[in-house]
Amino acid sequence: MSTHSITTKPFDGQKPGTSGLRKKVTVFQQPHYLENFVQAIFNSLDNFQGKTLVVGGDGRYYNDTAIQTILKMAVANGFGKILVGRNGVLSTPAASAVIRKYQAFGGIILSASHNPAGKDGDFGIKYNISNGGPAPEKVTEAIYTHTQTIKQYQIADFADINLSQINTIQQDDVVIQIIDSVTDYAELMAQLFDFDAIRTLLTSGTFSMKFDAMAAVTGPYAKQILENTLGAPQGTVMRGECLADFDGGHPDPNLTYAHDLVEIMFGKSAPEFGAASDGDGDRNMILGKRFFVTPSDSLAVLAANAHLVRGYQQGLAGIARSMPTSGAADYVAKALGIPYFETPTGWKFFGNLLDANKVTLCGEESFGTGSNHVREKDGLWAVLFWLNILAVRQQSVESILVEHWAKYGRNFYSRYDYEGVDAQAAEALIHNLRQQFSSLPKQQLGSYQVDFCDDFSYTDPIDNSVSTHQGVRIVFTDGSRIVFRLSGTGTEGATLRVYLESYEPDVTKHHMDAQIALAELIALAEQIAKIKTYTGRDKPSVIT
Ligand code: G1P
Ligand code: ZN
């Protein structure tokens, strides 16, 4: 085999964020940019010679070019086998499933998740370890360190591989296997959920659903499972073809960006159930007939109903949620008598808890829900979990939520995003909040009294690693909270996220609109953080 050692120089800013390295496509297109990062990944790993690497991405623009480069570099660096999704495509949860099923050493996932795609869109790359989950911080930090000192990278010299057919290719000493990930993924789902019960529901004639794949990676998975296997009528999956520019959309399954689905679900002849998934298939939004389920509530409902679902009937070991996620799932955990954990934002913090069997279900307010079946959040899994519950309970989504709140209380919740604000102004806003840590406690602000405020820090209970500065919390004496943090996944300026939560045990108030229930907290967030003064914005770009 002929391999080349190419001389290179470090690029600034190749620091992985909440979920890998995300930049504009044009940044990745610079000569050596991708190669440097890939070599830095390999340089931070030990003893992978002869082992298996999984490679795949969400199919966005530049995916196919990047895959060919990664294949050549993985061969040159000494992997023994490479499993690659057909056409270079694997959804993020499917990649996690494949790493686990084939006991791979690790995987490289190409995705910028819910960020727009296309020539001027975003691209991303991350490394997942052998448990199938995102590399923990010690690995991402090692990768970053390598990017700062890199002098050369290794690349093999062979023609681009045709990835359009399921095939096994011997390239020098390396086996490159092109796999159809839908099959492996569908098999896993069939083990966890009662497909017969879901099929009965979907073909009953009294139940209908819509799934919006947002022209992104979940389309083929959803069509195969929902339509071909479970009998939902053709057309149940909308925007089911995965396009390189995601049809010019912003594939983030929320009330703003999944507007076509929202229109259907809030329209006159709305189906009983609606769902959407994001660019790389790990996020989900759940809707009932004219009813939105907040992701924090969705996690709580899945936990409270897990005993009805085959894969989880034996009980949950525990539940984990990210800090800004509402505490709804905590109430369920308390009722079940199982432990619950509060981690920093980002799925990588759930991996250790899942591996140690401390938790079975995990969730984030950012439309992420998952379980120990993989080590990523999993959009379609959440949809199937909901369908299984609906098939068993034979109730509407709304009535399931109303009963849930009556039993556990309702955590009113909303997130305000201020996207693309000036990065320095955003840092200054956070700095100003930290300056108030000593003066705020005990202050009475309207009907709320500040209990404490801090910068959330987390000590991993398994490996004792400490992560600091994970979001500013202002917690009131009644448990209500406002959390401020800056996004770690954006590629332009900064995104300020403001998370608002209040707990309402009184059932007569549960029907209230969240924005109304949270109105005073929303005003307090502005008063304390001076968002308008710092960012110049008088309203958020997205409310979820
Ligand atoms: C966002 C979400 C976070 C999620 C991540 C990857 O990160 O807030 O919960 O894990 O995307 O999907 P952020 O941009 O806030 O850093
Ligand atoms: Zn995603």
XYZ file of C-alpha atoms and ligand atoms in Angstrom:
561
model
C 0.000 0.000 0.000
C 1.272 3.460 -0.707
C 0.720 5.930 2.094
C 1.888 9.485 2.327
C 2.925 11.526 5.268
C 1.737 15.039 4.509
C 3.306 18.036 6.191
C 0.813 20.392 7.786
C 0.462 23.230 10.286
C -2.053 23.630 13.135
C -5.302 25.555 12.606
C -6.663 27.724 15.379
C -9.962 26.869 16.975
C -10.248 23.110 16.384
C -11.710 22.727 19.848
C -14.634 20.301 20.049
C -17.761 21.916 21.531
C -20.868 20.370 23.123
C -20.901 17.752 20.376
C -17.721 17.645 18.322
C -16.140 20.196 16.000
C -18.694 22.277 14.076
C -17.773 24.878 11.504
C -18.969 26.264 8.217
C -18.499 23.917 5.264
C -16.111 26.487 3.787
C -13.893 26.206 6.864
C -13.736 22.416 6.489
C -12.946 22.822 2.784
C -9.630 24.519 3.500
C -6.746 22.247 2.522
C -5.645 20.031 5.454
C -8.390 21.307 7.820
C -10.375 18.065 8.028
C -7.230 15.955 7.759
C -5.605 17.706 10.725
C -8.604 17.055 12.930
C -8.925 13.409 11.874
C -5.218 12.823 12.502
C -5.565 14.532 15.889
C -8.353 12.050 16.724
C -6.132 9.106 15.776
C -3.142 10.599 17.612
C -5.170 10.774 20.799
C -6.084 7.060 20.660
C -3.967 4.061 21.684
C -3.868 0.480 20.467
C -6.350 0.705 17.636
C -4.104 -1.030 15.088
C -6.013 -3.815 13.362
C -9.262 -2.833 15.076
C -12.616 -1.718 13.629
C -13.681 1.865 12.959
C -17.244 2.905 12.083
C -17.668 5.874 9.749
C -20.849 7.601 8.667
C -22.637 10.902 8.600
C -25.986 12.590 8.235
C -25.643 12.897 4.460
C -25.292 16.650 4.391
C -23.223 18.542 1.857
C -19.509 17.570 2.026
C -20.319 14.254 3.744
C -19.263 12.208 0.726
C -15.999 14.085 0.191
C -15.068 13.922 3.865
C -15.856 10.177 4.085
C -13.413 9.358 1.267
C -10.652 11.295 3.017
C -11.382 9.618 6.354
C -11.334 6.144 4.760
C -7.895 6.830 3.282
C -6.584 8.171 6.573
C -8.043 5.309 8.628
C -6.345 2.820 6.275
C -3.028 4.673 6.483
C -3.218 4.872 10.274
C -3.607 1.117 10.654
C -7.235 0.266 11.371
C -7.974 -3.335 10.381
C -11.588 -2.932 9.340
C -13.835 -0.018 8.519
C -17.615 -0.214 8.594
C -19.146 2.573 6.573
C -22.792 3.369 5.997
C -24.107 3.009 2.435
C -23.528 6.289 0.602
C -21.571 7.311 3.684
C -24.806 7.775 5.612
C -25.545 6.686 9.176
C -27.853 8.467 11.573
C -26.108 9.322 14.829
C -28.073 6.775 16.904
C -27.579 4.140 14.197
C -23.827 4.801 14.243
C -23.888 4.296 17.996
C -25.840 1.051 17.560
C -23.402 -0.197 14.915
C -20.338 0.575 17.065
C -21.888 -1.433 19.885
C -23.206 -4.318 17.804
C -19.926 -4.944 15.961
C -17.787 -4.132 19.001
C -15.869 -1.528 17.075
C -12.974 0.374 18.586
C -14.816 3.629 17.901
C -16.487 5.684 15.243
C -16.271 8.950 13.389
C -19.626 10.662 12.900
C -19.979 13.492 10.422
C -22.802 15.794 11.376
C -23.712 19.290 12.389
C -26.963 17.885 13.780
C -29.809 20.388 13.468
C -27.729 23.176 11.890
C -28.568 24.035 8.270
C -26.600 22.275 5.524
C -25.452 23.054 1.986
C -22.458 24.856 0.490
C -22.828 27.765 2.904
C -24.179 25.656 5.740
C -22.483 23.863 8.584
C -20.454 20.696 8.806
C -19.244 18.765 11.808
C -17.193 15.818 12.970
C -17.002 13.964 16.239
C -15.426 10.859 17.630
C -17.373 8.201 19.534
C -15.696 5.644 21.767
C -16.232 1.886 21.959
C -19.373 2.150 24.096
C -20.964 3.924 21.110
C -21.124 7.272 22.855
C -19.487 10.657 22.290
C -15.902 10.837 23.488
C -15.716 12.128 27.063
C -14.020 15.431 27.821
C -10.612 13.924 28.539
C -10.564 12.538 24.990
C -11.914 15.703 23.333
C -9.314 17.724 25.235
C -6.552 15.382 24.066
C -7.789 15.761 20.481
C -7.710 19.537 20.827
C -4.178 19.423 22.226
C -3.050 17.367 19.239
C -4.620 19.849 16.818
C -2.423 22.560 18.305
C 0.861 20.789 17.664
C 0.158 18.685 14.582
C 2.935 18.602 11.982
C 1.873 15.806 9.654
C -0.891 13.406 8.822
C -1.000 9.970 7.182
C -3.113 9.243 4.149
C -3.257 6.239 1.833
C -3.256 6.594 -1.892
C -6.167 4.787 -3.539
C -9.097 5.724 -5.732
C -12.348 6.843 -4.121
C -14.464 3.882 -3.025
C -17.925 3.380 -4.500
C -20.165 3.486 -1.434
C -23.487 3.153 -3.221
C -23.826 -0.648 -2.833
C -23.687 -3.003 0.136
C -20.292 -4.534 -0.410
C -17.081 -5.715 1.206
C -13.875 -4.406 -0.277
C -10.337 -5.447 0.506
C -8.167 -2.366 0.341
C -4.569 -3.427 0.927
C -4.628 -5.042 4.411
C -7.886 -3.398 5.371
C -11.453 -4.645 4.980
C -13.924 -1.904 4.124
C -17.474 -3.064 4.611
C -20.357 -0.982 3.300
C -23.366 -1.634 5.500
C -27.052 -0.842 5.468
C -27.552 0.613 8.908
C -31.355 0.687 8.664
C -31.488 -3.095 9.051
C -29.355 -3.223 12.217
C -31.228 -0.302 13.709
C -34.673 -1.696 12.903
C -33.718 -5.023 14.511
C -32.743 -3.258 17.698
C -36.038 -1.348 17.785
C -38.009 -4.569 17.264
C -36.347 -6.034 20.369
C -37.305 -3.063 22.532
C -40.849 -2.363 21.397
C -43.978 -4.364 20.755
C -44.159 -3.995 16.984
C -47.360 -6.067 16.806
C -49.184 -3.724 19.173
C -47.910 -0.659 17.313
C -48.923 -2.204 13.972
C -52.417 -2.849 15.312
C -52.643 0.788 16.404
C -51.318 2.191 13.137
C -53.615 0.067 11.001
C -56.711 0.366 13.211
C -58.267 3.039 11.045
C -58.984 5.205 14.085
C -55.442 6.421 14.634
C -53.221 8.385 12.310
C -49.837 9.996 12.590
C -47.339 12.172 10.723
C -43.589 11.971 10.979
C -41.530 14.861 9.643
C -38.024 13.725 8.694
C -37.179 17.300 7.728
C -35.446 16.142 4.508
C -32.665 14.777 6.676
C -31.156 11.456 7.694
C -34.125 9.840 9.507
C -36.263 9.633 6.342
C -35.091 6.186 5.190
C -35.195 4.795 8.749
C -38.696 6.153 9.405
C -40.079 4.940 6.065
C -38.661 1.467 6.575
C -39.887 1.112 10.152
C -43.130 3.120 10.288
C -44.470 2.527 6.788
C -42.901 -0.713 5.500
C -42.699 -2.652 8.766
C -45.439 -1.228 10.972
C -48.023 -0.645 8.282
C -48.536 3.108 8.544
C -49.872 4.374 5.210
C -47.431 5.684 2.614
C -47.092 9.416 3.153
C -47.054 9.095 6.939
C -43.416 10.121 6.686
C -43.228 13.603 5.245
C -40.073 15.098 3.765
C -38.637 11.593 3.927
C -35.913 11.947 1.348
C -32.505 12.838 2.754
C -31.158 15.764 0.710
C -27.633 17.184 0.903
C -28.957 20.648 1.773
C -31.892 19.327 3.847
C -34.058 21.103 1.280
C -32.740 24.447 2.439
C -34.357 23.954 5.839
C -33.202 24.153 9.410
C -33.694 20.546 10.523
C -34.362 21.245 14.171
C -37.548 19.561 15.376
C -39.186 22.341 17.340
C -42.308 24.474 17.007
C -40.457 27.101 14.974
C -38.510 25.037 12.474
C -40.864 22.080 12.010
C -43.625 24.508 11.013
C -45.171 22.330 8.273
C -45.772 19.532 10.746
C -46.959 21.999 13.380
C -49.511 23.393 10.946
C -50.878 19.906 10.304
C -50.918 18.946 13.983
C -52.661 22.145 15.032
C -54.978 22.180 12.001
C -58.623 21.198 11.652
C -58.207 17.521 10.821
C -55.084 16.932 12.876
C -53.858 13.357 13.316
C -53.632 11.840 16.794
C -49.848 11.831 16.860
C -47.061 13.831 15.245
C -43.300 13.686 15.539
C -40.188 15.078 13.926
C -36.496 14.353 14.010
C -33.411 16.457 13.312
C -30.591 16.469 10.743
C -28.722 13.466 12.157
C -31.688 11.687 13.722
C -30.929 11.999 17.400
C -33.518 14.638 18.354
C -37.287 14.278 18.520
C -40.337 16.437 18.944
C -43.567 14.820 20.123
C -46.977 16.317 19.364
C -50.501 15.196 20.059
C -53.602 16.511 18.348
C -53.200 20.285 18.814
C -50.875 19.555 21.711
C -47.129 20.045 22.224
C -45.186 17.824 24.622
C -42.163 19.613 26.061
C -39.090 17.383 25.830
C -38.626 17.515 29.616
C -42.169 16.217 30.079
C -41.620 13.613 27.383
C -38.723 12.129 29.360
C -40.892 12.056 32.484
C -43.790 10.357 30.648
C -41.500 7.722 29.126
C -40.076 6.998 32.577
C -43.505 6.798 34.224
C -44.787 4.419 31.528
C -41.661 2.359 30.917
C -43.140 -0.645 32.729
C -45.670 -0.922 29.866
C -42.940 -1.349 27.267
C -41.165 -4.662 26.648
C -37.567 -3.432 26.597
C -37.981 -1.611 29.914
C -40.417 -3.863 31.768
C -37.739 -5.120 34.118
C -37.543 -1.630 35.665
C -35.355 1.420 35.336
C -31.992 1.610 37.091
C -32.258 5.395 37.287
C -32.890 8.526 35.235
C -30.465 11.254 34.180
C -31.231 14.674 32.779
C -29.086 17.632 31.881
C -29.099 20.487 34.382
C -31.213 22.923 32.314
C -33.827 20.202 31.664
C -36.881 20.552 33.892
C -37.133 18.447 37.017
C -40.280 16.634 35.788
C -38.425 13.323 35.523
C -37.076 13.731 39.061
C -40.616 13.484 40.437
C -41.117 10.223 38.567
C -37.797 8.864 39.823
C -38.760 9.747 43.400
C -42.106 7.992 43.002
C -40.389 4.920 41.544
C -37.760 4.982 44.285
C -34.887 5.052 41.798
C -31.871 7.392 41.651
C -31.787 10.439 39.410
C -28.855 12.503 38.190
C -28.317 16.057 36.962
C -25.477 16.371 34.446
C -24.070 19.220 32.340
C -25.516 19.857 28.885
C -24.416 17.354 26.226
C -24.952 13.638 25.768
C -21.318 12.803 26.534
C -22.044 13.213 30.249
C -24.573 10.350 30.244
C -22.122 7.729 28.949
C -20.471 6.840 32.248
C -23.810 6.612 34.066
C -25.224 4.330 31.371
C -22.101 2.145 31.257
C -22.164 1.743 35.036
C -25.865 0.836 34.839
C -26.768 3.701 37.144
C -29.413 4.957 34.709
C -31.617 3.508 31.976
C -33.255 6.646 30.556
C -31.659 10.014 29.824
C -32.983 13.244 28.444
C -32.328 16.840 27.615
C -34.715 19.740 27.208
C -33.255 20.266 23.743
C -35.467 17.573 22.221
C -33.136 14.728 23.173
C -34.262 11.474 24.759
C -32.546 8.123 24.874
C -31.777 4.991 26.834
C -29.130 2.386 27.462
C -29.832 0.720 24.081
C -27.248 3.060 22.495
C -25.062 5.859 23.800
C -26.615 8.720 21.846
C -29.994 10.316 22.060
C -32.334 8.670 19.617
C -35.178 10.420 17.799
C -36.989 7.502 16.206
C -36.589 5.416 19.357
C -38.500 8.100 21.297
C -41.256 8.088 18.659
C -41.583 4.287 18.859
C -41.576 4.425 22.660
C -44.470 6.903 22.524
C -46.332 4.792 19.965
C -45.910 1.731 22.180
C -47.354 3.638 25.152
C -50.243 4.926 23.038
C -50.926 1.397 21.780
C -51.109 0.081 25.335
C -52.960 2.966 26.983
C -55.379 3.714 24.144
C -55.553 7.357 25.217
C -54.720 10.621 23.528
C -51.327 12.240 24.024
C -53.001 15.155 25.779
C -54.916 13.012 28.247
C -51.733 11.098 29.097
C -50.045 14.411 29.922
C -52.998 15.755 31.897
C -53.046 12.594 34.025
C -49.299 12.744 34.416
C -49.385 16.322 35.727
C -52.254 15.513 38.076
C -50.139 12.757 39.604
C -46.702 14.395 39.708
C -47.377 18.139 39.384
C -46.493 20.188 36.333
C -43.105 21.714 35.622
C -43.854 24.727 33.462
C -40.905 25.118 31.166
C -39.603 27.197 28.298
C -36.278 28.007 26.634
C -35.490 31.325 24.995
C -32.683 31.358 22.426
C -30.968 34.519 21.260
C -29.095 33.277 18.209
C -26.147 34.880 16.469
C -25.490 37.573 19.058
C -22.116 39.248 19.395
C -19.779 36.804 21.178
C -18.123 39.421 23.379
C -21.460 40.890 24.412
C -22.678 37.419 25.361
C -19.549 36.779 27.448
C -20.032 40.145 29.145
C -23.639 39.275 29.982
C -22.545 36.023 31.631
C -19.751 37.852 33.450
C -22.263 40.382 34.765
C -24.431 37.549 36.095
C -21.480 36.036 37.914
C -20.811 39.436 39.518
C -24.266 39.231 41.095
C -23.710 35.873 42.813
C -23.124 37.498 46.202
C -25.809 40.208 46.015
C -28.751 38.206 44.611
C -29.374 35.575 47.319
C -32.198 36.494 49.732
C -33.412 39.301 47.443
C -37.169 39.453 46.948
C -37.884 39.978 43.250
C -41.619 40.345 42.703
C -43.235 37.215 44.109
C -39.953 35.276 43.988
C -37.152 35.186 46.524
C -33.680 34.168 45.367
C -32.442 31.108 47.207
C -29.010 30.684 45.616
C -27.115 31.286 42.400
C -24.030 29.582 41.063
C -22.122 28.379 38.069
C -23.150 24.750 37.716
C -20.292 22.323 38.156
C -20.458 18.553 37.945
C -18.367 15.802 39.431
C -18.856 12.606 37.481
C -19.813 9.956 40.063
C -18.012 7.235 38.108
C -14.623 8.699 37.203
C -14.693 11.773 39.484
C -13.826 14.106 36.612
C -14.987 17.658 37.241
C -16.654 19.940 34.675
C -17.023 23.569 35.671
C -18.826 26.618 34.228
C -21.725 24.584 32.902
C -24.361 27.309 33.166
C -25.404 30.076 35.538
C -28.306 29.083 37.779
C -30.564 31.425 39.667
C -32.728 29.291 41.899
C -35.670 30.680 43.867
C -36.949 29.506 47.237
C -39.963 27.741 45.668
C -37.652 25.746 43.384
C -38.320 27.866 40.273
C -35.190 28.518 38.217
C -33.684 30.660 35.541
C -30.592 29.233 33.866
C -28.315 31.104 31.482
C -25.698 29.489 29.283
C -23.962 30.004 25.987
C -24.356 27.405 23.287
C -21.406 25.181 22.462
C -22.685 24.061 19.058
C -23.137 27.253 17.045
C -20.825 28.383 14.279
C -21.648 32.092 14.114
C -21.261 34.556 16.978
C -22.816 33.300 20.190
C -26.190 31.893 21.114
C -27.522 32.810 24.523
C -29.917 30.269 25.992
C -32.244 31.222 28.825
C -34.058 28.331 30.497
C -37.132 29.020 32.637
C -38.876 26.613 34.969
C -41.488 26.717 37.688
C -43.221 23.858 39.460
C -46.990 23.844 39.905
C -48.561 21.178 42.128
C -52.055 22.733 41.904
C -54.051 20.757 39.340
C -56.469 23.641 38.733
C -53.589 25.612 37.198
C -52.156 22.864 34.969
C -54.102 23.917 31.876
C -52.310 27.278 31.755
C -50.180 28.266 28.801
C -46.492 27.923 29.759
C -45.662 31.434 28.529
C -48.332 32.872 30.810
C -47.372 30.713 33.774
C -43.740 31.767 33.302
C -44.384 35.444 32.512
C -43.011 36.808 35.763
C -39.858 34.665 35.546
C -39.367 35.791 31.944
C -39.504 39.431 33.055
C -37.088 38.664 35.902
C -34.620 37.077 33.483
C -34.499 40.357 31.569
C -34.263 42.402 34.753
C -31.371 40.344 36.157
C -29.399 39.693 32.965
C -30.139 42.911 31.042
C -30.393 40.904 27.842
C -31.531 43.851 25.774
C -28.736 46.097 26.996
C -26.041 43.521 26.292
C -27.287 41.925 23.092
C -29.504 44.619 21.592
C -32.290 42.027 21.253
C -35.694 42.682 22.707
C -36.971 39.217 21.925
C -35.538 35.761 21.399
C -35.095 34.237 17.928
C -36.571 30.908 19.002
C -38.846 29.969 21.877
C -39.262 26.310 22.727
C -27.295 21.854 22.131
C -28.279 21.449 23.201
C -27.731 20.285 23.990
C -27.404 19.135 23.032
C -26.486 19.625 21.925
C -26.262 18.556 20.871
O -26.082 22.250 22.711
O -28.575 22.540 24.058
O -28.653 19.897 24.966
O -26.794 18.088 23.710
O -27.055 20.763 21.278
O -27.453 18.172 20.241
P -25.696 23.791 22.950
O -25.815 24.469 21.622
O -26.709 24.336 23.912
O -24.306 23.767 23.516
Zn -28.759 15.993 16.278
